[in-house]
PDB file of C-alpha atoms in Angstrom:
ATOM      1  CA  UNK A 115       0.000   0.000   0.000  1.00  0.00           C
ATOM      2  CA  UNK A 116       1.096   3.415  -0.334  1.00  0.00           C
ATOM      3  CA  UNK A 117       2.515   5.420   2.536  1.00  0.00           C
ATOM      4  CA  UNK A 118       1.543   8.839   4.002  1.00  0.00           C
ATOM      5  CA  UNK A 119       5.120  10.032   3.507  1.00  0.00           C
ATOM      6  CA  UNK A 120       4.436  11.813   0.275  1.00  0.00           C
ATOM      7  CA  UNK A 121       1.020  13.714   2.125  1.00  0.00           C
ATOM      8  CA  UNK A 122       3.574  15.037   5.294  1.00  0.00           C
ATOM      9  CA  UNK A 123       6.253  15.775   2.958  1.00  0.00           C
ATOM     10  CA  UNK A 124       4.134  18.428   1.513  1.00  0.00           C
ATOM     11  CA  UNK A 125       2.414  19.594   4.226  1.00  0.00           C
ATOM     12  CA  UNK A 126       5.852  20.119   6.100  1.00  0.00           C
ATOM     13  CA  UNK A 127       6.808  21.742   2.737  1.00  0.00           C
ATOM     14  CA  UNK A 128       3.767  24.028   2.570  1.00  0.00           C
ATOM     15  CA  UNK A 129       4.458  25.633   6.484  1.00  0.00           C
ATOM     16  CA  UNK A 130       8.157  26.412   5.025  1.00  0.00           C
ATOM     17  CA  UNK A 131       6.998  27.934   2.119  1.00  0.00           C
ATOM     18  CA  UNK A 132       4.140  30.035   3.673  1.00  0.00           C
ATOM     19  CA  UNK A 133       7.151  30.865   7.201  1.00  0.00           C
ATOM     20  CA  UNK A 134       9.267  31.918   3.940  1.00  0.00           C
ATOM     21  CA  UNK A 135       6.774  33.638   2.265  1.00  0.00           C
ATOM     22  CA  UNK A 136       5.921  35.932   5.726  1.00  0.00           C
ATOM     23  CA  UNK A 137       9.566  36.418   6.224  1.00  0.00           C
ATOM     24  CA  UNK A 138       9.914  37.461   2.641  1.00  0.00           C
ATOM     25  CA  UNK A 139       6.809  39.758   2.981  1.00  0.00           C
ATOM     26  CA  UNK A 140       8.090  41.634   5.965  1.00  0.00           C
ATOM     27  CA  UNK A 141      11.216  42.185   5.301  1.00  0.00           C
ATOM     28  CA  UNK A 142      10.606  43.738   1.642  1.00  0.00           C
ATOM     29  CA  UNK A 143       8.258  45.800   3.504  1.00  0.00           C
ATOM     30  CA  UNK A 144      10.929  47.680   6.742  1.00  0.00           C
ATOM     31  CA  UNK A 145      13.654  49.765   6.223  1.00  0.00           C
ATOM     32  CA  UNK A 146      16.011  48.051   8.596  1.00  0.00           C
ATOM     33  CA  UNK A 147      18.078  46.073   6.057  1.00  0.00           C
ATOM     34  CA  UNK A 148      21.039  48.725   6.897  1.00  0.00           C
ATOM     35  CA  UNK A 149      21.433  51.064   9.869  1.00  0.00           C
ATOM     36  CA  UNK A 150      23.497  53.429  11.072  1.00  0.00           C
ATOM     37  CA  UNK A 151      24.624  54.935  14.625  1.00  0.00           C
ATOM     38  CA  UNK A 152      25.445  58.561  14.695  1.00  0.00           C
ATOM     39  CA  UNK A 153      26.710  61.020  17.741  1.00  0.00           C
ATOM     40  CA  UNK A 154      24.344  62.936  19.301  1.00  0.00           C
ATOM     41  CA  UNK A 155      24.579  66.627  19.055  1.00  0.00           C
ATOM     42  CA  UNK A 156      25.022  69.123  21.683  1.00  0.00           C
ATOM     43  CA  UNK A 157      25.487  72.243  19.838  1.00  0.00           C
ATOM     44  CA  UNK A 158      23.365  74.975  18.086  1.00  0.00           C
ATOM     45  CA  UNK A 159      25.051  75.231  14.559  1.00  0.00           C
ATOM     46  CA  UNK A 160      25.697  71.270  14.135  1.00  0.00           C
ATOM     47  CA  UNK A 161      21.741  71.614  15.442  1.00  0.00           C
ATOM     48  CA  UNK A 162      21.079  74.103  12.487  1.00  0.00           C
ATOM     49  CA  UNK A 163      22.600  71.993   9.862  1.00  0.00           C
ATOM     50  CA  UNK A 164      20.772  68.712  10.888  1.00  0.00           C
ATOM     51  CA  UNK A 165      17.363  70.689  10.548  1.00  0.00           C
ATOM     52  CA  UNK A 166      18.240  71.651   7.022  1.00  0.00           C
ATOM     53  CA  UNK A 167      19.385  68.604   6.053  1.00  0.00           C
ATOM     54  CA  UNK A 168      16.240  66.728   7.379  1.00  0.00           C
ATOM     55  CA  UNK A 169      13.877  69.332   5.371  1.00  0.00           C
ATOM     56  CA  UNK A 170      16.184  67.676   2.391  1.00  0.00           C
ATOM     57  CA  UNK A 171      15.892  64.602   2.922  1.00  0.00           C
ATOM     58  CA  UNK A 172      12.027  64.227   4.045  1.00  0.00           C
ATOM     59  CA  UNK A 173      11.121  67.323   1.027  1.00  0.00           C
ATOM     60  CA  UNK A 174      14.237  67.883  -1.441  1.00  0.00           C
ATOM     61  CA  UNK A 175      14.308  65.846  -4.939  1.00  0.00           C
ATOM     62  CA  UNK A 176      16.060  62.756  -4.511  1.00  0.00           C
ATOM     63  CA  UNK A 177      19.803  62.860  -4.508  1.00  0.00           C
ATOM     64  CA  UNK A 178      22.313  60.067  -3.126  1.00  0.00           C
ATOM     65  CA  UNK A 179      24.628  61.908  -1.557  1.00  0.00           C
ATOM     66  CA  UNK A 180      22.137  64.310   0.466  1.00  0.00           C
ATOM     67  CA  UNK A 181      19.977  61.369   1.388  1.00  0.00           C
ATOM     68  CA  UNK A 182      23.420  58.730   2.744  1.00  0.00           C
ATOM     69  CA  UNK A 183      24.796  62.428   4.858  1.00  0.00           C
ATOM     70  CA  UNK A 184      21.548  62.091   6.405  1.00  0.00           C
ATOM     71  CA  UNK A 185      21.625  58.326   6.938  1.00  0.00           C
ATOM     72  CA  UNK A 186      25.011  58.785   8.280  1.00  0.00           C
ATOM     73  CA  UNK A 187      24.406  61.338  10.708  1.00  0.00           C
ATOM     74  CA  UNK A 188      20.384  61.019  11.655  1.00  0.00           C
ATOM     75  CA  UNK A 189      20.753  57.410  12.585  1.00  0.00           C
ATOM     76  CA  UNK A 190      19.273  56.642   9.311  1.00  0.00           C
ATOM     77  CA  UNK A 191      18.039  52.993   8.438  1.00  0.00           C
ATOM     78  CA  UNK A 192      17.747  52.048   4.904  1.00  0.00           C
ATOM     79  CA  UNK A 193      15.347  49.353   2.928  1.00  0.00           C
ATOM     80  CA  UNK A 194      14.790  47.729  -0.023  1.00  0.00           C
ATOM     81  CA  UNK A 195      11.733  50.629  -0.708  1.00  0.00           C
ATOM     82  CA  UNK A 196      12.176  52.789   2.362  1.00  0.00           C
ATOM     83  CA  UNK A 197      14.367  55.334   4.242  1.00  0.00           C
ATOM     84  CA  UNK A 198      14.157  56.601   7.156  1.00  0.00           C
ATOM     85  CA  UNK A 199      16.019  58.944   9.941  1.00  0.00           C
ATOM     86  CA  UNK A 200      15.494  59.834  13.375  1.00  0.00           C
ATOM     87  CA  UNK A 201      14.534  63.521  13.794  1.00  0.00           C
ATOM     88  CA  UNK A 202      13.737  65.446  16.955  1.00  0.00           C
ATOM     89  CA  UNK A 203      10.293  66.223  18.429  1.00  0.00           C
ATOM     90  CA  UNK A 204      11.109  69.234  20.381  1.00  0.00           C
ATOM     91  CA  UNK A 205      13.432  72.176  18.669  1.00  0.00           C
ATOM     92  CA  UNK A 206      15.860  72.525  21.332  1.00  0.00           C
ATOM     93  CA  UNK A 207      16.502  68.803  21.231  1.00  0.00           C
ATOM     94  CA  UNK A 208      19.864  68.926  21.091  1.00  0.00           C
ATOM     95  CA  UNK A 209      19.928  71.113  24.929  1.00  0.00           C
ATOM     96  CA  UNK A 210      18.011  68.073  26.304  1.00  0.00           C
ATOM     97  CA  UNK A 211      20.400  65.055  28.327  1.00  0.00           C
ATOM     98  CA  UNK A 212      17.949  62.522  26.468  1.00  0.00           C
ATOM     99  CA  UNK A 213      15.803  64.023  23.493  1.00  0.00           C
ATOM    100  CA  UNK A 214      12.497  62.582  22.213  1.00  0.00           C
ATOM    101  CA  UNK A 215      13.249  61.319  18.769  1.00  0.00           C
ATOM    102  CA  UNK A 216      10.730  59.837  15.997  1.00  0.00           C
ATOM    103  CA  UNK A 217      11.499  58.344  12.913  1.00  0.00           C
ATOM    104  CA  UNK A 218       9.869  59.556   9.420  1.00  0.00           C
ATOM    105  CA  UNK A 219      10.541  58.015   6.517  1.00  0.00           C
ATOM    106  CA  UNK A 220      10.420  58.555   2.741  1.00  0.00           C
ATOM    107  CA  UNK A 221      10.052  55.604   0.168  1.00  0.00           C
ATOM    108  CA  UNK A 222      11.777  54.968  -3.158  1.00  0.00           C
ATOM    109  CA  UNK A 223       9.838  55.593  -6.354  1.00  0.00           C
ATOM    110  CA  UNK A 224      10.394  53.174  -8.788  1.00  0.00           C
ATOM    111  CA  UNK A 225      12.403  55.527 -10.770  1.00  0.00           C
ATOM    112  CA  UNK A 226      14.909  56.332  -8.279  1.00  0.00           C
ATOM    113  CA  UNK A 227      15.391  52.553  -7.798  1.00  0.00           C
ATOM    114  CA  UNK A 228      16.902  52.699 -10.974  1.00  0.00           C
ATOM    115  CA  UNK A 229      18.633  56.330 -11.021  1.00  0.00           C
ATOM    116  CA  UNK A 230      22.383  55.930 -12.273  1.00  0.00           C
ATOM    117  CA  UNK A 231      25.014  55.834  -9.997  1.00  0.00           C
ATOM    118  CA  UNK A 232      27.678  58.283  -9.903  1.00  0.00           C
ATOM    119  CA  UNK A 233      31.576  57.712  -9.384  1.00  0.00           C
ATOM    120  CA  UNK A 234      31.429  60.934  -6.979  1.00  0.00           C
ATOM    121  CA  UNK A 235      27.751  60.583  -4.706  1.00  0.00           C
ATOM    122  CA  UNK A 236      25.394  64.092  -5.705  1.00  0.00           C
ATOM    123  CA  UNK A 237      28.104  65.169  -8.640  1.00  0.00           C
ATOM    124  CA  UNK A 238      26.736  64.738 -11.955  1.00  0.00           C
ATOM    125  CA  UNK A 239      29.659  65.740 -13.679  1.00  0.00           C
ATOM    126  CA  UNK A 240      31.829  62.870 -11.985  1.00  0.00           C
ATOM    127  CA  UNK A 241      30.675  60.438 -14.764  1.00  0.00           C
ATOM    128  CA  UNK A 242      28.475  57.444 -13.675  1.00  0.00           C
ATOM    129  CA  UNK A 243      29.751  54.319 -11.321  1.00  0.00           C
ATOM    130  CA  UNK A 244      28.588  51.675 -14.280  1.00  0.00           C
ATOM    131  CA  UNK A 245      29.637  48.997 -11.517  1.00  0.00           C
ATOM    132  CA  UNK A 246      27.745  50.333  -8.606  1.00  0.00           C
ATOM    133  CA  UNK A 247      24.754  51.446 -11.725  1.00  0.00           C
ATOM    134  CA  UNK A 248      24.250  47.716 -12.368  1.00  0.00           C
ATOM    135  CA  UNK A 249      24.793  46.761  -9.154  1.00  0.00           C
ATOM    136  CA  UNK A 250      21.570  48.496  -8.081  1.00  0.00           C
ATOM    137  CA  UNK A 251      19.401  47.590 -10.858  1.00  0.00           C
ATOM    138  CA  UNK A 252      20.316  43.596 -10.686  1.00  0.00           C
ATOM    139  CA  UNK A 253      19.259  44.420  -6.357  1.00  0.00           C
ATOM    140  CA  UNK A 254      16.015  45.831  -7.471  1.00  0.00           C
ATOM    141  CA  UNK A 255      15.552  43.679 -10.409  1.00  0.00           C
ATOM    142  CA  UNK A 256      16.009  41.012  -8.501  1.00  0.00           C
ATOM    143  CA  UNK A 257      13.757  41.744  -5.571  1.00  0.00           C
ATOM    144  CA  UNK A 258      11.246  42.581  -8.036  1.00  0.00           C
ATOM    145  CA  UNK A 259      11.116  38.454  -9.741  1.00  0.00           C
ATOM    146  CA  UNK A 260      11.501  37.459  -5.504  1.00  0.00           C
ATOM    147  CA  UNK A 261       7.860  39.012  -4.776  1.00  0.00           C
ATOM    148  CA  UNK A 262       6.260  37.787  -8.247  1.00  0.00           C
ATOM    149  CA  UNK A 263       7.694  34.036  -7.172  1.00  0.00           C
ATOM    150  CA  UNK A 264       6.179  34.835  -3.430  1.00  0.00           C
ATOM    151  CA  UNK A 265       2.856  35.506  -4.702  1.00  0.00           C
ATOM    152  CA  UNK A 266       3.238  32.415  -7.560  1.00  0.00           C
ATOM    153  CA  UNK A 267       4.110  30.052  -4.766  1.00  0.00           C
ATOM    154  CA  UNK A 268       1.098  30.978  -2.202  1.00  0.00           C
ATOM    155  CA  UNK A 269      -0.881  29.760  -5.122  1.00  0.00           C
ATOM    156  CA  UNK A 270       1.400  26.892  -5.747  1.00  0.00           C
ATOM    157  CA  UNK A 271       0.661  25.404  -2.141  1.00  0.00           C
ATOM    158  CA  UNK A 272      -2.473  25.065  -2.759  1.00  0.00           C
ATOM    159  CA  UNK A 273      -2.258  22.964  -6.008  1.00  0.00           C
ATOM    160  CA  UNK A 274      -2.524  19.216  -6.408  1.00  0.00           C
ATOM    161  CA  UNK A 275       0.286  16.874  -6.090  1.00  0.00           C
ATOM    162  CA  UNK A 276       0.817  16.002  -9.771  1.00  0.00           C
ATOM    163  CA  UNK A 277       2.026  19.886  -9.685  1.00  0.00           C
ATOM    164  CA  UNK A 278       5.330  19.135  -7.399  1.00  0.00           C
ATOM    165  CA  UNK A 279       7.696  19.983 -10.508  1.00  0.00           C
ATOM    166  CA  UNK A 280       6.597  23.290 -10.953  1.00  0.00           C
ATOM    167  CA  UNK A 281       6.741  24.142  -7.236  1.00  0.00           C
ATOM    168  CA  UNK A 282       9.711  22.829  -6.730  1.00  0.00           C
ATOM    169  CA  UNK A 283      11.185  25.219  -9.294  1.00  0.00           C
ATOM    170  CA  UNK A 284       9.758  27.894  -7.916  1.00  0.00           C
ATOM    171  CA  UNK A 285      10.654  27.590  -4.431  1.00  0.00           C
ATOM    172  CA  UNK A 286      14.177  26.987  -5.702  1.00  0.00           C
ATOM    173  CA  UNK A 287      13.786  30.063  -7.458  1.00  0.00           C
ATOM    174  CA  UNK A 288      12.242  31.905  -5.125  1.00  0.00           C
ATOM    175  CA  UNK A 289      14.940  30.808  -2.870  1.00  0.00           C
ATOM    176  CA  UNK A 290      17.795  31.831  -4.862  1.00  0.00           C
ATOM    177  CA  UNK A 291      16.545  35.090  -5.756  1.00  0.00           C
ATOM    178  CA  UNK A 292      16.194  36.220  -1.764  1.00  0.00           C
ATOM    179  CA  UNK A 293      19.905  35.347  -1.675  1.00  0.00           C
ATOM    180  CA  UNK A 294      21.223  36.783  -4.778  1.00  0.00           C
ATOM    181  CA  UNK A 295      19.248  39.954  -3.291  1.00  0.00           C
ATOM    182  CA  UNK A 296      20.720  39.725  -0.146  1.00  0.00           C
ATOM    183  CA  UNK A 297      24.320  39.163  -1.647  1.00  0.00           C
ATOM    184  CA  UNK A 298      23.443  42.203  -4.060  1.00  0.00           C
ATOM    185  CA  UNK A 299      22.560  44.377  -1.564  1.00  0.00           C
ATOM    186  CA  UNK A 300      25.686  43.982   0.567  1.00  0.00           C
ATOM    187  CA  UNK A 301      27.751  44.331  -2.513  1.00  0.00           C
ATOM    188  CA  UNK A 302      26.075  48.028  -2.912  1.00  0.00           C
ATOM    189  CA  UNK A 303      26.084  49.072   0.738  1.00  0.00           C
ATOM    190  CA  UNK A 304      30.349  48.268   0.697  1.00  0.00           C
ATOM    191  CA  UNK A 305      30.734  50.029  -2.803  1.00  0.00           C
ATOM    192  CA  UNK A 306      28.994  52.806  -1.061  1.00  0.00           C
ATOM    193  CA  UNK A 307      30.834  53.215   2.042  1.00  0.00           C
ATOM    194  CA  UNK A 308      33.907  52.895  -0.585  1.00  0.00           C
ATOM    195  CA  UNK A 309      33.127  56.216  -2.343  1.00  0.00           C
ATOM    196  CA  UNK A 310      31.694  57.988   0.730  1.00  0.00           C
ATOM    197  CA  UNK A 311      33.398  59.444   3.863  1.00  0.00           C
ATOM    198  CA  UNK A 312      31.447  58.609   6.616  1.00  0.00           C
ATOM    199  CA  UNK A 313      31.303  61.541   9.360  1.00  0.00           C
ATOM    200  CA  UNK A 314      33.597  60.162  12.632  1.00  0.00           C
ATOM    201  CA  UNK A 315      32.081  57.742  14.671  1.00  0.00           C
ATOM    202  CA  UNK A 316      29.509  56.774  12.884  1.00  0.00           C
ATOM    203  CA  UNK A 317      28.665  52.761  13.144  1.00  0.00           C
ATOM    204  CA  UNK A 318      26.889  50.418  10.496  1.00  0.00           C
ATOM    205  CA  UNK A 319      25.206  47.524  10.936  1.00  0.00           C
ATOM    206  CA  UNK A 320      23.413  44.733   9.314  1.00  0.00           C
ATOM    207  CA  UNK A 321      19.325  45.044  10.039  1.00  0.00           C
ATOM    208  CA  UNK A 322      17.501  42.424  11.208  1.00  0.00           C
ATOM    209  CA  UNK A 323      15.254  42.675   7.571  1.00  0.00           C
ATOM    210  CA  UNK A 324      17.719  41.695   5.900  1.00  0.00           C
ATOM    211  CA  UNK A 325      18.521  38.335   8.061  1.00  0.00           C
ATOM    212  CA  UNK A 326      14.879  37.436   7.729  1.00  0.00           C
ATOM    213  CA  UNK A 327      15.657  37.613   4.210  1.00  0.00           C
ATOM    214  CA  UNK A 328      18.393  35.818   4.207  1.00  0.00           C
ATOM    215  CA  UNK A 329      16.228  33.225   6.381  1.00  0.00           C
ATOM    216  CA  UNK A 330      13.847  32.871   3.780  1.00  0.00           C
ATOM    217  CA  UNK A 331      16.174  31.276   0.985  1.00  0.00           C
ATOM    218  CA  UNK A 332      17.078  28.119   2.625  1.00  0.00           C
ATOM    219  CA  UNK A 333      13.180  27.591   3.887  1.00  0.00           C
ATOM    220  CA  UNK A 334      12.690  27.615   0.362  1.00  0.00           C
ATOM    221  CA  UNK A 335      15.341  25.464  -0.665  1.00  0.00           C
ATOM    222  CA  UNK A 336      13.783  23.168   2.037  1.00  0.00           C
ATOM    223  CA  UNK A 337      10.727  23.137   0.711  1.00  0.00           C
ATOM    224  CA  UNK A 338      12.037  22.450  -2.881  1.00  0.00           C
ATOM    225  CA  UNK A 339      13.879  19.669  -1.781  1.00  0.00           C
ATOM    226  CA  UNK A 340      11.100  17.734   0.325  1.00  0.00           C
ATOM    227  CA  UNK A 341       8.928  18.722  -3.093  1.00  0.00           C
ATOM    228  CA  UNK A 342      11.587  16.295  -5.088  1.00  0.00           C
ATOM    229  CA  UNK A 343      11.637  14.060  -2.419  1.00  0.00           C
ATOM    230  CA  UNK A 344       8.493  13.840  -1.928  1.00  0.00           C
ATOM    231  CA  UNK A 345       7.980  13.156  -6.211  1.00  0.00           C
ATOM    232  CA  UNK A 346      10.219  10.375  -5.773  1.00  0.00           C
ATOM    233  CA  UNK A 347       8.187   9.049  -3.170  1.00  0.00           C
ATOM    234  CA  UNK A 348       5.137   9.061  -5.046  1.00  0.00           C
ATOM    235  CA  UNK A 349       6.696   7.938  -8.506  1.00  0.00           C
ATOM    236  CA  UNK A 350       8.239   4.898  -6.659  1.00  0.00           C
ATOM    237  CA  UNK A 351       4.888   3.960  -4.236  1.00  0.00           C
ATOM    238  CA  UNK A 352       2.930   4.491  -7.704  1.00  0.00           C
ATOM    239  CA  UNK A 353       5.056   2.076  -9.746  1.00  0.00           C
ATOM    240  CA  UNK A 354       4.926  -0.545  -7.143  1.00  0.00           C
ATOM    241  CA  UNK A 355       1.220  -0.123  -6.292  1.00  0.00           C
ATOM    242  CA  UNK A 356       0.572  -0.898 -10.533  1.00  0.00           C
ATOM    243  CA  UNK A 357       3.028  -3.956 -10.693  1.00  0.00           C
ATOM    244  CA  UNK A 358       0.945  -5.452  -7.448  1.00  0.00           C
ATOM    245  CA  UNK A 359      -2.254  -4.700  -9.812  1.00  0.00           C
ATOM    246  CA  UNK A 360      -1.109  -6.032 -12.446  1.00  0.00           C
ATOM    247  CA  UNK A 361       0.774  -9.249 -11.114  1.00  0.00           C
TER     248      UNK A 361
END
C-alpha cells in the first residue's frame, strides 16, 4: 500500500513555504536592512545643519549623496523601498540630556530605484559608477522576480500533487533570488561606504530585515527539496502499487 510520507512531505513543505513567504513579505516591507549609529549633538550650529538637512531629505528631490549624509548622521536605516532617519520632536533637542526622537521616513519611487550611480555621490559631472549602476538595478531587479515568485508560490501550495515539478522550481527560485538579493545588496552598501566618507564615529550595521531575508532562501530550498523528495516518493509507491495490480 502506499505510505503517508508523500502527504507530510508536503504539508511540512507548505508551512516552510508560507514561514518563507511571511519572512519574505516583511522584510521587503521595513527599512532596517542597513542602519546606522550617529553622535548625538550638543550644539546649536551642528543643530542648524541637521534641521536643514532633514527638510532635504524628508522634502528635497532625490539625490544620493544628500539622502546617505543624512543616513550617516540622523541614525538613518535604509530598505529595499524605504528610508528613514530619526529627527527630533522638540526644537531645542539637542539642549536636552535625552531628546524625544521619531522616525519619518520617505520611500523609493520606482524611478529612483533605478537612477544611475555616480563615481562621486550628488556630482553629476563625476561620470556614472557603471559597476555600482548595475549593481543596483540587478538588487532591485532582482527583488522585483523574488515578490512575483512569493505571490506564484502561495498559489502553488495550494495545487494538487501532480504539480510538485513546478513548485519545486519555484521555491528553488524563489529561494535563490532572496539570496542573490541579499548578496546584491551587501555588494552596494560596501561600494557605497567605498566612495563615501562617513562623518567620525559613525557605526553600520546589518538590520535584522535583511537576516529574515536571508532566512527565507534556505526555507525555500527546504521546501524544494522535500517537493523532489516527496515526487520520488510518489513515482516509486505508484510504480509498485501498478506492478501489485497487475501481477
Amino acid at each position: 500500500m502506499v505510505d503517508n510520507r508523500h502527504a507530510t512531505a508536503l504539508v511540512i513543505a507548505g508551512v516552510l513555504s508560507v514561514l518563507a513567504s511571511v519572512y519574505l513579505s516583511v522584510s521587503v516591507g521595513s527599512p532596517h536592512w542597513y542602519q546606522y549609529t550617529s553622535p548625538p549633538v550638543r550644539a546649536e550650529p551642528n543643530a542648524t545643519e541637521l534641521r536643514a538637512l532633514q527638510e532635504e531629505f524628508l522634502e528635497g528631490e532625490f539625490d544620493e549623496k544628500t539622502v546617505s549624509d543624512a543616513l550617516f548622521r540622523m541614525n538613518g536605516t535604509l530598505g529595499l523601498w524605504w528610508r528613514c532617519i530619526q529627527t527630533p520632536a522638540d526644537a531645542h533637542w539637542y539642549r536636552e540630556p535625552d531628546p524625544k526622537m521619531v522616525m519619518e521616513c520617505v520611500s523609493f519611487t520606482l524611478s529612483q530605484q533605478f537612477t544611475p550611480k555616480y563615481k562621486e555621490p550628488g556630482n553629476h559631472n563625476s561620470g556614472e559608477d557603471l559597476i555600482r549602476s548595475c549593481e543596483q538595478t540587478h538588487t532591485h531587479t532582482l527583488n522585483i522576480l523574488k515578490q512575483l515568485l512569493t505571490v506564484s508560490n502561495k498559489g502553488l501550495v495550494y495545487t494538487a500533487g501532480k504539480h510538485d515539478g513546478p513548485k519545486c522550481a519555484g521555491f528553488s527560485l524563489s529561494g535563490l533570488c532572496s539570496l542573490a538579493t541579499v548578496c546584491c545588496f551587501l555588494a552596494g552598501m560596501d561600494l557605497l561606504h567605498r566612495v563615501s566618507v562617513l562623518p567620525d564615529h559613525v557605526d553600520g550595521t546589518l538590520g535584522w530585515s535583511l537576516y529574515l531575508a536571508l532566512i527565507a532562501s534556505p526555507l525555500h530550498m527546504m521546501a524544494a527539496a522535500l517537493l523532489v523528495w516527496a515526487a520520488r516518493s510518489h513515482s516509486q509507491s505508484y510504480y509498485r502499487m501498478t506492478v501489485y495490480r497487475v501481477a
